Amino acid sequence: MVKLKKQIIIAGPCAVESQDQVTESIIQAKNFGVDFIRLSLWKPRTKPGFEGFGEKGIAFLVQAANAGLNPAVEPLIPEQAQKVVDQVLPELKNGKLMIWIGARNQNHYIQREMAHIAAQDKRIVLMVKNQIWPDEKHWEGIIEHVIAGGVKKENLILCHRGFVPFGDNPQGYRNIPDWEMTMRVKEKTGLTMIFDPSHTGGTVENVFRIAHEAYQYAIDGLIIEVHPNPSVAITDAKQQITWKQLRTLTDELANGITVKDA
Ligand code: PEP
Ligand code: MN
């Protein structure tokens, strides 16, 4: 069992929704002691709907940085990433800024250009999720493209968020993890590999279950959706947990408590 102390915890809401929600998330994230606070401004959507706060929400990343937190955000296009970098970096002092590339928003152009932007300053960390299909060559290709874009390995983090389910899925996961492939990619690349139990699990119960499953392997941390009041969340309400639940989960993981199958 991996000791949680050395783990990276990235936590915060699925999407930025309001000033009040951000302010409360910042208080809770500081209180918890996260490594990064996730504050998503541009949401990839399966169906048309709320697409996020957009560019005007960069002020919330600045608010988080001024509060002494390290903000993390998923820009969909390089132009958005550059705006984040230009506005947040001057406010960071010794902190870090994470930009991440989501599972559903990738091609070699996005990968290389995002990496190019991330390479501008050593305080920028690039996190890259696997794509949605379970293909190791594609996953390795992502890493080759971002390295070609100039990002240094010490500023690069990988994230497993499962693959689109085909066939058996008795637990009803939103996406299915492949732990063997994940561990092979981690080993081959020597990169930090964290896990996203929120977009893999899809429900609060599954988030707990799958986070425990992940910690049977050499996972280096979690990116997890935490909302001050998940029942009113505009996006991914079913899978967001409270800050209290995050404390429970990380305590369980640190103590090596295993969730038993029902
Ligand atoms: C997210 O983390 O907000 C997200 C959209 O997840 P994924 O890219 O894994 O679908
Ligand atoms: Mn989400």
JSON list of N, CA, C and O in Angstrom, two decimals, residues 96-152:
[
{"chain": "A", "resi": 96, "resn": "LYS", "atom": "N", "xyz": [2.96, 27.21, -8.07]},
{"chain": "A", "resi": 96, "resn": "LYS", "atom": "CA", "xyz": [2.97, 26.54, -9.37]},
{"chain": "A", "resi": 96, "resn": "LYS", "atom": "C", "xyz": [1.63, 26.71, -10.05]},
{"chain": "A", "resi": 96, "resn": "LYS", "atom": "O", "xyz": [0.60, 26.90, -9.39]},
{"chain": "A", "resi": 97, "resn": "LEU", "atom": "N", "xyz": [1.65, 26.62, -11.36]},
{"chain": "A", "resi": 97, "resn": "LEU", "atom": "CA", "xyz": [0.43, 26.66, -12.16]},
{"chain": "A", "resi": 97, "resn": "LEU", "atom": "C", "xyz": [0.37, 25.36, -12.94]},
{"chain": "A", "resi": 97, "resn": "LEU", "atom": "O", "xyz": [1.34, 24.99, -13.60]},
{"chain": "A", "resi": 98, "resn": "MET", "atom": "N", "xyz": [-0.77, 24.66, -12.85]},
{"chain": "A", "resi": 98, "resn": "MET", "atom": "CA", "xyz": [-0.93, 23.45, -13.66]},
{"chain": "A", "resi": 98, "resn": "MET", "atom": "C", "xyz": [-1.88, 23.73, -14.81]},
{"chain": "A", "resi": 98, "resn": "MET", "atom": "O", "xyz": [-2.97, 24.27, -14.60]},
{"chain": "A", "resi": 99, "resn": "ILE", "atom": "N", "xyz": [-1.46, 23.39, -16.02]},
{"chain": "A", "resi": 99, "resn": "ILE", "atom": "CA", "xyz": [-2.42, 23.32, -17.11]},
{"chain": "A", "resi": 99, "resn": "ILE", "atom": "C", "xyz": [-2.49, 21.85, -17.52]},
{"chain": "A", "resi": 99, "resn": "ILE", "atom": "O", "xyz": [-1.49, 21.14, -17.51]},
{"chain": "A", "resi": 100, "resn": "TRP", "atom": "N", "xyz": [-3.72, 21.40, -17.78]},
{"chain": "A", "resi": 100, "resn": "TRP", "atom": "CA", "xyz": [-3.80, 19.99, -18.17]},
{"chain": "A", "resi": 100, "resn": "TRP", "atom": "C", "xyz": [-4.57, 19.82, -19.47]},
{"chain": "A", "resi": 100, "resn": "TRP", "atom": "O", "xyz": [-5.40, 20.65, -19.83]},
{"chain": "A", "resi": 101, "resn": "ILE", "atom": "N", "xyz": [-4.22, 18.74, -20.14]},
{"chain": "A", "resi": 101, "resn": "ILE", "atom": "CA", "xyz": [-4.89, 18.38, -21.39]},
{"chain": "A", "resi": 101, "resn": "ILE", "atom": "C", "xyz": [-5.85, 17.24, -21.08]},
{"chain": "A", "resi": 101, "resn": "ILE", "atom": "O", "xyz": [-5.44, 16.20, -20.56]},
{"chain": "A", "resi": 102, "resn": "GLY", "atom": "N", "xyz": [-7.12, 17.46, -21.36]},
{"chain": "A", "resi": 102, "resn": "GLY", "atom": "CA", "xyz": [-8.16, 16.48, -21.02]},
{"chain": "A", "resi": 102, "resn": "GLY", "atom": "C", "xyz": [-8.19, 15.31, -22.00]},
{"chain": "A", "resi": 102, "resn": "GLY", "atom": "O", "xyz": [-7.63, 15.37, -23.10]},
{"chain": "A", "resi": 103, "resn": "ALA", "atom": "N", "xyz": [-8.86, 14.24, -21.56]},
{"chain": "A", "resi": 103, "resn": "ALA", "atom": "CA", "xyz": [-8.92, 13.01, -22.35]},
{"chain": "A", "resi": 103, "resn": "ALA", "atom": "C", "xyz": [-9.61, 13.20, -23.70]},
{"chain": "A", "resi": 103, "resn": "ALA", "atom": "O", "xyz": [-9.26, 12.56, -24.68]},
{"chain": "A", "resi": 104, "resn": "ARG", "atom": "N", "xyz": [-10.60, 14.11, -23.70]},
{"chain": "A", "resi": 104, "resn": "ARG", "atom": "CA", "xyz": [-11.44, 14.19, -24.90]},
{"chain": "A", "resi": 104, "resn": "ARG", "atom": "C", "xyz": [-11.01, 15.30, -25.85]},
{"chain": "A", "resi": 104, "resn": "ARG", "atom": "O", "xyz": [-11.70, 15.62, -26.79]},
{"chain": "A", "resi": 105, "resn": "ASN", "atom": "N", "xyz": [-9.89, 15.90, -25.54]},
{"chain": "A", "resi": 105, "resn": "ASN", "atom": "CA", "xyz": [-9.51, 17.10, -26.29]},
{"chain": "A", "resi": 105, "resn": "ASN", "atom": "C", "xyz": [-8.06, 17.01, -26.73]},
{"chain": "A", "resi": 105, "resn": "ASN", "atom": "O", "xyz": [-7.25, 17.83, -26.33]},
{"chain": "A", "resi": 106, "resn": "GLN", "atom": "N", "xyz": [-7.74, 15.98, -27.50]},
{"chain": "A", "resi": 106, "resn": "GLN", "atom": "CA", "xyz": [-6.34, 15.81, -27.83]},
{"chain": "A", "resi": 106, "resn": "GLN", "atom": "C", "xyz": [-6.10, 15.48, -29.29]},
{"chain": "A", "resi": 106, "resn": "GLN", "atom": "O", "xyz": [-6.86, 14.74, -29.90]},
{"chain": "A", "resi": 107, "resn": "ASN", "atom": "N", "xyz": [-5.05, 16.05, -29.81]},
{"chain": "A", "resi": 107, "resn": "ASN", "atom": "CA", "xyz": [-4.44, 15.62, -31.06]},
{"chain": "A", "resi": 107, "resn": "ASN", "atom": "C", "xyz": [-3.00, 16.13, -30.98]},
{"chain": "A", "resi": 107, "resn": "ASN", "atom": "O", "xyz": [-2.65, 16.86, -30.04]},
{"chain": "A", "resi": 108, "resn": "HIS", "atom": "N", "xyz": [-2.17, 15.75, -31.95]},
{"chain": "A", "resi": 108, "resn": "HIS", "atom": "CA", "xyz": [-0.74, 16.07, -31.78]},
{"chain": "A", "resi": 108, "resn": "HIS", "atom": "C", "xyz": [-0.50, 17.57, -31.77]},
{"chain": "A", "resi": 108, "resn": "HIS", "atom": "O", "xyz": [0.43, 18.06, -31.12]},
{"chain": "A", "resi": 109, "resn": "TYR", "atom": "N", "xyz": [-1.36, 18.34, -32.45]},
{"chain": "A", "resi": 109, "resn": "TYR", "atom": "CA", "xyz": [-1.18, 19.80, -32.47]},
{"chain": "A", "resi": 109, "resn": "TYR", "atom": "C", "xyz": [-1.42, 20.39, -31.07]},
{"chain": "A", "resi": 109, "resn": "TYR", "atom": "O", "xyz": [-0.60, 21.15, -30.54]},
{"chain": "A", "resi": 110, "resn": "ILE", "atom": "N", "xyz": [-2.57, 20.00, -30.47]},
{"chain": "A", "resi": 110, "resn": "ILE", "atom": "CA", "xyz": [-2.89, 20.48, -29.11]},
{"chain": "A", "resi": 110, "resn": "ILE", "atom": "C", "xyz": [-1.78, 20.05, -28.14]},
{"chain": "A", "resi": 110, "resn": "ILE", "atom": "O", "xyz": [-1.31, 20.83, -27.32]},
{"chain": "A", "resi": 111, "resn": "GLN", "atom": "N", "xyz": [-1.37, 18.79, -28.24]},
{"chain": "A", "resi": 111, "resn": "GLN", "atom": "CA", "xyz": [-0.35, 18.27, -27.32]},
{"chain": "A", "resi": 111, "resn": "GLN", "atom": "C", "xyz": [0.94, 19.08, -27.43]},
{"chain": "A", "resi": 111, "resn": "GLN", "atom": "O", "xyz": [1.50, 19.52, -26.42]},
{"chain": "A", "resi": 112, "resn": "ARG", "atom": "N", "xyz": [1.42, 19.29, -28.67]},
{"chain": "A", "resi": 112, "resn": "ARG", "atom": "CA", "xyz": [2.69, 20.00, -28.84]},
{"chain": "A", "resi": 112, "resn": "ARG", "atom": "C", "xyz": [2.61, 21.46, -28.44]},
{"chain": "A", "resi": 112, "resn": "ARG", "atom": "O", "xyz": [3.50, 21.99, -27.78]},
{"chain": "A", "resi": 113, "resn": "GLU", "atom": "N", "xyz": [1.49, 22.11, -28.83]},
{"chain": "A", "resi": 113, "resn": "GLU", "atom": "CA", "xyz": [1.37, 23.55, -28.54]},
{"chain": "A", "resi": 113, "resn": "GLU", "atom": "C", "xyz": [1.19, 23.80, -27.04]},
{"chain": "A", "resi": 113, "resn": "GLU", "atom": "O", "xyz": [1.72, 24.77, -26.50]},
{"chain": "A", "resi": 114, "resn": "MET", "atom": "N", "xyz": [0.41, 22.96, -26.38]},
{"chain": "A", "resi": 114, "resn": "MET", "atom": "CA", "xyz": [0.23, 23.13, -24.92]},
{"chain": "A", "resi": 114, "resn": "MET", "atom": "C", "xyz": [1.59, 22.93, -24.22]},
{"chain": "A", "resi": 114, "resn": "MET", "atom": "O", "xyz": [1.92, 23.65, -23.27]},
{"chain": "A", "resi": 115, "resn": "ALA", "atom": "N", "xyz": [2.34, 21.94, -24.70]},
{"chain": "A", "resi": 115, "resn": "ALA", "atom": "CA", "xyz": [3.66, 21.68, -24.11]},
{"chain": "A", "resi": 115, "resn": "ALA", "atom": "C", "xyz": [4.59, 22.87, -24.33]},
{"chain": "A", "resi": 115, "resn": "ALA", "atom": "O", "xyz": [5.36, 23.26, -23.45]},
{"chain": "A", "resi": 116, "resn": "HIS", "atom": "N", "xyz": [4.49, 23.45, -25.51]},
{"chain": "A", "resi": 116, "resn": "HIS", "atom": "CA", "xyz": [5.29, 24.62, -25.86]},
{"chain": "A", "resi": 116, "resn": "HIS", "atom": "C", "xyz": [5.02, 25.76, -24.88]},
{"chain": "A", "resi": 116, "resn": "HIS", "atom": "O", "xyz": [5.93, 26.43, -24.39]},
{"chain": "A", "resi": 117, "resn": "ILE", "atom": "N", "xyz": [3.75, 25.96, -24.58]},
{"chain": "A", "resi": 117, "resn": "ILE", "atom": "CA", "xyz": [3.35, 27.02, -23.64]},
{"chain": "A", "resi": 117, "resn": "ILE", "atom": "C", "xyz": [3.83, 26.67, -22.23]},
{"chain": "A", "resi": 117, "resn": "ILE", "atom": "O", "xyz": [4.38, 27.51, -21.52]},
{"chain": "A", "resi": 118, "resn": "ALA", "atom": "N", "xyz": [3.65, 25.41, -21.85]},
{"chain": "A", "resi": 118, "resn": "ALA", "atom": "CA", "xyz": [4.07, 24.99, -20.50]},
{"chain": "A", "resi": 118, "resn": "ALA", "atom": "C", "xyz": [5.58, 25.14, -20.32]},
{"chain": "A", "resi": 118, "resn": "ALA", "atom": "O", "xyz": [6.06, 25.39, -19.21]},
{"chain": "A", "resi": 119, "resn": "ALA", "atom": "N", "xyz": [6.33, 25.01, -21.41]},
{"chain": "A", "resi": 119, "resn": "ALA", "atom": "CA", "xyz": [7.79, 25.07, -21.32]},
{"chain": "A", "resi": 119, "resn": "ALA", "atom": "C", "xyz": [8.31, 26.49, -21.11]},
{"chain": "A", "resi": 119, "resn": "ALA", "atom": "O", "xyz": [9.51, 26.70, -20.90]},
{"chain": "A", "resi": 120, "resn": "GLN", "atom": "N", "xyz": [7.40, 27.48, -21.14]},
{"chain": "A", "resi": 120, "resn": "GLN", "atom": "CA", "xyz": [7.84, 28.88, -21.01]},
{"chain": "A", "resi": 120, "resn": "GLN", "atom": "C", "xyz": [8.39, 29.22, -19.62]},
{"chain": "A", "resi": 120, "resn": "GLN", "atom": "O", "xyz": [9.12, 30.19, -19.46]},
{"chain": "A", "resi": 121, "resn": "ASP", "atom": "N", "xyz": [7.98, 28.48, -18.60]},
{"chain": "A", "resi": 121, "resn": "ASP", "atom": "CA", "xyz": [8.37, 28.86, -17.23]},
{"chain": "A", "resi": 121, "resn": "ASP", "atom": "C", "xyz": [8.41, 27.59, -16.38]},
{"chain": "A", "resi": 121, "resn": "ASP", "atom": "O", "xyz": [7.51, 26.75, -16.48]},
{"chain": "A", "resi": 122, "resn": "LYS", "atom": "N", "xyz": [9.44, 27.48, -15.55]},
{"chain": "A", "resi": 122, "resn": "LYS", "atom": "CA", "xyz": [9.57, 26.23, -14.78]},
{"chain": "A", "resi": 122, "resn": "LYS", "atom": "C", "xyz": [8.53, 26.09, -13.69]},
{"chain": "A", "resi": 122, "resn": "LYS", "atom": "O", "xyz": [8.39, 25.01, -13.08]},
{"chain": "A", "resi": 123, "resn": "ARG", "atom": "N", "xyz": [7.74, 27.15, -13.42]},
{"chain": "A", "resi": 123, "resn": "ARG", "atom": "CA", "xyz": [6.66, 27.03, -12.44]},
{"chain": "A", "resi": 123, "resn": "ARG", "atom": "C", "xyz": [5.40, 26.41, -13.05]},
{"chain": "A", "resi": 123, "resn": "ARG", "atom": "O", "xyz": [4.43, 26.13, -12.35]},
{"chain": "A", "resi": 124, "resn": "ILE", "atom": "N", "xyz": [5.42, 26.18, -14.36]},
{"chain": "A", "resi": 124, "resn": "ILE", "atom": "CA", "xyz": [4.24, 25.59, -15.01]},
{"chain": "A", "resi": 124, "resn": "ILE", "atom": "C", "xyz": [4.39, 24.06, -15.07]},
{"chain": "A", "resi": 124, "resn": "ILE", "atom": "O", "xyz": [5.41, 23.55, -15.55]},
{"chain": "A", "resi": 125, "resn": "VAL", "atom": "N", "xyz": [3.38, 23.37, -14.57]},
{"chain": "A", "resi": 125, "resn": "VAL", "atom": "CA", "xyz": [3.35, 21.90, -14.65]},
{"chain": "A", "resi": 125, "resn": "VAL", "atom": "C", "xyz": [2.31, 21.54, -15.70]},
{"chain": "A", "resi": 125, "resn": "VAL", "atom": "O", "xyz": [1.20, 22.08, -15.70]},
{"chain": "A", "resi": 126, "resn": "LEU", "atom": "N", "xyz": [2.67, 20.63, -16.59]},
{"chain": "A", "resi": 126, "resn": "LEU", "atom": "CA", "xyz": [1.71, 20.14, -17.58]},
{"chain": "A", "resi": 126, "resn": "LEU", "atom": "C", "xyz": [1.25, 18.76, -17.14]},
{"chain": "A", "resi": 126, "resn": "LEU", "atom": "O", "xyz": [2.07, 17.88, -16.87]},
{"chain": "A", "resi": 127, "resn": "MET", "atom": "N", "xyz": [-0.07, 18.59, -17.04]},
{"chain": "A", "resi": 127, "resn": "MET", "atom": "CA", "xyz": [-0.60, 17.25, -16.78]},
{"chain": "A", "resi": 127, "resn": "MET", "atom": "C", "xyz": [-1.35, 16.79, -18.03]},
{"chain": "A", "resi": 127, "resn": "MET", "atom": "O", "xyz": [-2.07, 17.58, -18.64]},
{"chain": "A", "resi": 128, "resn": "VAL", "atom": "N", "xyz": [-1.14, 15.53, -18.39]},
{"chain": "A", "resi": 128, "resn": "VAL", "atom": "CA", "xyz": [-1.80, 15.00, -19.57]},
{"chain": "A", "resi": 128, "resn": "VAL", "atom": "C", "xyz": [-2.56, 13.74, -19.21]},
{"chain": "A", "resi": 128, "resn": "VAL", "atom": "O", "xyz": [-2.01, 12.81, -18.61]},
{"chain": "A", "resi": 129, "resn": "LYS", "atom": "N", "xyz": [-3.83, 13.73, -19.56]},
{"chain": "A", "resi": 129, "resn": "LYS", "atom": "CA", "xyz": [-4.64, 12.53, -19.33]},
{"chain": "A", "resi": 129, "resn": "LYS", "atom": "C", "xyz": [-4.50, 11.56, -20.51]},
{"chain": "A", "resi": 129, "resn": "LYS", "atom": "O", "xyz": [-4.15, 12.00, -21.62]},
{"chain": "A", "resi": 130, "resn": "ASN", "atom": "N", "xyz": [-4.80, 10.30, -20.27]},
{"chain": "A", "resi": 130, "resn": "ASN", "atom": "CA", "xyz": [-4.85, 9.37, -21.40]},
{"chain": "A", "resi": 130, "resn": "ASN", "atom": "C", "xyz": [-6.06, 9.73, -22.27]},
{"chain": "A", "resi": 130, "resn": "ASN", "atom": "O", "xyz": [-7.00, 10.38, -21.80]},
{"chain": "A", "resi": 131, "resn": "GLN", "atom": "N", "xyz": [-6.01, 9.32, -23.53]},
{"chain": "A", "resi": 131, "resn": "GLN", "atom": "CA", "xyz": [-7.18, 9.51, -24.40]},
{"chain": "A", "resi": 131, "resn": "GLN", "atom": "C", "xyz": [-8.22, 8.46, -24.06]},
{"chain": "A", "resi": 131, "resn": "GLN", "atom": "O", "xyz": [-7.98, 7.58, -23.23]},
{"chain": "A", "resi": 132, "resn": "ILE", "atom": "N", "xyz": [-9.39, 8.51, -24.72]},
{"chain": "A", "resi": 132, "resn": "ILE", "atom": "CA", "xyz": [-10.51, 7.69, -24.25]},
{"chain": "A", "resi": 132, "resn": "ILE", "atom": "C", "xyz": [-10.43, 6.22, -24.67]},
{"chain": "A", "resi": 132, "resn": "ILE", "atom": "O", "xyz": [-11.10, 5.39, -24.09]},
{"chain": "A", "resi": 133, "resn": "TRP", "atom": "N", "xyz": [-9.60, 5.92, -25.68]},
{"chain": "A", "resi": 133, "resn": "TRP", "atom": "CA", "xyz": [-9.55, 4.52, -26.11]},
{"chain": "A", "resi": 133, "resn": "TRP", "atom": "C", "xyz": [-8.32, 3.81, -25.53]},
{"chain": "A", "resi": 133, "resn": "TRP", "atom": "O", "xyz": [-7.27, 4.39, -25.39]},
{"chain": "A", "resi": 134, "resn": "PRO", "atom": "N", "xyz": [-8.49, 2.51, -25.21]},
{"chain": "A", "resi": 134, "resn": "PRO", "atom": "CA", "xyz": [-7.43, 1.79, -24.50]},
{"chain": "A", "resi": 134, "resn": "PRO", "atom": "C", "xyz": [-6.31, 1.33, -25.44]},
{"chain": "A", "resi": 134, "resn": "PRO", "atom": "O", "xyz": [-6.22, 0.16, -25.79]},
{"chain": "A", "resi": 135, "resn": "ASP", "atom": "N", "xyz": [-5.46, 2.23, -25.82]},
{"chain": "A", "resi": 135, "resn": "ASP", "atom": "CA", "xyz": [-4.40, 1.89, -26.77]},
{"chain": "A", "resi": 135, "resn": "ASP", "atom": "C", "xyz": [-3.08, 2.46, -26.24]},
{"chain": "A", "resi": 135, "resn": "ASP", "atom": "O", "xyz": [-2.89, 3.67, -26.16]},
{"chain": "A", "resi": 136, "resn": "GLU", "atom": "N", "xyz": [-2.20, 1.56, -25.90]},
{"chain": "A", "resi": 136, "resn": "GLU", "atom": "CA", "xyz": [-0.93, 1.97, -25.28]},
{"chain": "A", "resi": 136, "resn": "GLU", "atom": "C", "xyz": [-0.08, 2.83, -26.21]},
{"chain": "A", "resi": 136, "resn": "GLU", "atom": "O", "xyz": [0.60, 3.74, -25.78]},
{"chain": "A", "resi": 137, "resn": "LYS", "atom": "N", "xyz": [-0.15, 2.50, -27.53]},
{"chain": "A", "resi": 137, "resn": "LYS", "atom": "CA", "xyz": [0.66, 3.29, -28.49]},
{"chain": "A", "resi": 137, "resn": "LYS", "atom": "C", "xyz": [0.21, 4.74, -28.50]},
{"chain": "A", "resi": 137, "resn": "LYS", "atom": "O", "xyz": [1.02, 5.66, -28.58]},
{"chain": "A", "resi": 138, "resn": "HIS", "atom": "N", "xyz": [-1.11, 4.95, -28.43]},
{"chain": "A", "resi": 138, "resn": "HIS", "atom": "CA", "xyz": [-1.62, 6.31, -28.39]},
{"chain": "A", "resi": 138, "resn": "HIS", "atom": "C", "xyz": [-1.13, 7.03, -27.13]},
{"chain": "A", "resi": 138, "resn": "HIS", "atom": "O", "xyz": [-0.74, 8.20, -27.16]},
{"chain": "A", "resi": 139, "resn": "TRP", "atom": "N", "xyz": [-1.17, 6.31, -26.03]},
{"chain": "A", "resi": 139, "resn": "TRP", "atom": "CA", "xyz": [-0.75, 6.92, -24.75]},
{"chain": "A", "resi": 139, "resn": "TRP", "atom": "C", "xyz": [0.73, 7.31, -24.82]},
{"chain": "A", "resi": 139, "resn": "TRP", "atom": "O", "xyz": [1.13, 8.41, -24.46]},
{"chain": "A", "resi": 140, "resn": "GLU", "atom": "N", "xyz": [1.55, 6.40, -25.36]},
{"chain": "A", "resi": 140, "resn": "GLU", "atom": "CA", "xyz": [2.98, 6.72, -25.51]},
{"chain": "A", "resi": 140, "resn": "GLU", "atom": "C", "xyz": [3.19, 7.88, -26.47]},
{"chain": "A", "resi": 140, "resn": "GLU", "atom": "O", "xyz": [4.05, 8.73, -26.28]},
{"chain": "A", "resi": 141, "resn": "GLY", "atom": "N", "xyz": [2.35, 7.91, -27.51]},
{"chain": "A", "resi": 141, "resn": "GLY", "atom": "CA", "xyz": [2.43, 8.99, -28.51]},
{"chain": "A", "resi": 141, "resn": "GLY", "atom": "C", "xyz": [2.20, 10.36, -27.89]},
{"chain": "A", "resi": 141, "resn": "GLY", "atom": "O", "xyz": [2.89, 11.34, -28.22]},
{"chain": "A", "resi": 142, "resn": "ILE", "atom": "N", "xyz": [1.23, 10.43, -26.97]},
{"chain": "A", "resi": 142, "resn": "ILE", "atom": "CA", "xyz": [0.95, 11.70, -26.29]},
{"chain": "A", "resi": 142, "resn": "ILE", "atom": "C", "xyz": [2.22, 12.21, -25.62]},
{"chain": "A", "resi": 142, "resn": "ILE", "atom": "O", "xyz": [2.59, 13.38, -25.75]},
{"chain": "A", "resi": 143, "resn": "ILE", "atom": "N", "xyz": [2.89, 11.29, -24.93]},
{"chain": "A", "resi": 143, "resn": "ILE", "atom": "CA", "xyz": [4.07, 11.69, -24.17]},
{"chain": "A", "resi": 143, "resn": "ILE", "atom": "C", "xyz": [5.19, 12.14, -25.12]},
{"chain": "A", "resi": 143, "resn": "ILE", "atom": "O", "xyz": [5.85, 13.15, -24.89]},
{"chain": "A", "resi": 144, "resn": "GLU", "atom": "N", "xyz": [5.33, 11.41, -26.24]},
{"chain": "A", "resi": 144, "resn": "GLU", "atom": "CA", "xyz": [6.36, 11.81, -27.21]},
{"chain": "A", "resi": 144, "resn": "GLU", "atom": "C", "xyz": [6.06, 13.19, -27.79]},
{"chain": "A", "resi": 144, "resn": "GLU", "atom": "O", "xyz": [6.95, 14.02, -27.96]},
{"chain": "A", "resi": 145, "resn": "HIS", "atom": "N", "xyz": [4.77, 13.46, -28.06]},
{"chain": "A", "resi": 145, "resn": "HIS", "atom": "CA", "xyz": [4.41, 14.77, -28.62]},
{"chain": "A", "resi": 145, "resn": "HIS", "atom": "C", "xyz": [4.66, 15.91, -27.62]},
{"chain": "A", "resi": 145, "resn": "HIS", "atom": "O", "xyz": [5.16, 16.97, -28.01]},
{"chain": "A", "resi": 146, "resn": "VAL", "atom": "N", "xyz": [4.32, 15.70, -26.35]},
{"chain": "A", "resi": 146, "resn": "VAL", "atom": "CA", "xyz": [4.52, 16.81, -25.40]},
{"chain": "A", "resi": 146, "resn": "VAL", "atom": "C", "xyz": [6.01, 17.03, -25.10]},
{"chain": "A", "resi": 146, "resn": "VAL", "atom": "O", "xyz": [6.45, 18.16, -24.94]},
{"chain": "A", "resi": 147, "resn": "ILE", "atom": "N", "xyz": [6.77, 15.95, -25.11]},
{"chain": "A", "resi": 147, "resn": "ILE", "atom": "CA", "xyz": [8.23, 16.11, -24.92]},
{"chain": "A", "resi": 147, "resn": "ILE", "atom": "C", "xyz": [8.80, 16.85, -26.13]},
{"chain": "A", "resi": 147, "resn": "ILE", "atom": "O", "xyz": [9.63, 17.76, -25.99]},
{"chain": "A", "resi": 148, "resn": "ALA", "atom": "N", "xyz": [8.30, 16.50, -27.33]},
{"chain": "A", "resi": 148, "resn": "ALA", "atom": "CA", "xyz": [8.75, 17.21, -28.53]},
{"chain": "A", "resi": 148, "resn": "ALA", "atom": "C", "xyz": [8.36, 18.69, -28.46]},
{"chain": "A", "resi": 148, "resn": "ALA", "atom": "O", "xyz": [9.03, 19.55, -29.04]},
{"chain": "A", "resi": 149, "resn": "GLY", "atom": "N", "xyz": [7.30, 18.99, -27.74]},
{"chain": "A", "resi": 149, "resn": "GLY", "atom": "CA", "xyz": [6.87, 20.38, -27.57]},
{"chain": "A", "resi": 149, "resn": "GLY", "atom": "C", "xyz": [7.74, 21.14, -26.58]},
{"chain": "A", "resi": 149, "resn": "GLY", "atom": "O", "xyz": [7.55, 22.35, -26.39]},
{"chain": "A", "resi": 150, "resn": "GLY", "atom": "N", "xyz": [8.67, 20.47, -25.94]},
{"chain": "A", "resi": 150, "resn": "GLY", "atom": "CA", "xyz": [9.66, 21.17, -25.13]},
{"chain": "A", "resi": 150, "resn": "GLY", "atom": "C", "xyz": [9.47, 21.06, -23.63]},
{"chain": "A", "resi": 150, "resn": "GLY", "atom": "O", "xyz": [10.27, 21.59, -22.86]},
{"chain": "A", "resi": 151, "resn": "VAL", "atom": "N", "xyz": [8.41, 20.38, -23.17]},
{"chain": "A", "resi": 151, "resn": "VAL", "atom": "CA", "xyz": [8.19, 20.32, -21.72]},
{"chain": "A", "resi": 151, "resn": "VAL", "atom": "C", "xyz": [9.21, 19.35, -21.10]},
{"chain": "A", "resi": 151, "resn": "VAL", "atom": "O", "xyz": [9.53, 18.30, -21.68]},
{"chain": "A", "resi": 152, "resn": "LYS", "atom": "N", "xyz": [9.75, 19.75, -19.97]},
{"chain": "A", "resi": 152, "resn": "LYS", "atom": "CA", "xyz": [10.76, 18.91, -19.28]},
{"chain": "A", "resi": 152, "resn": "LYS", "atom": "C", "xyz": [10.03, 17.82, -18.49]},
{"chain": "A", "resi": 152, "resn": "LYS", "atom": "O", "xyz": [8.96, 18.04, -17.94]}
]
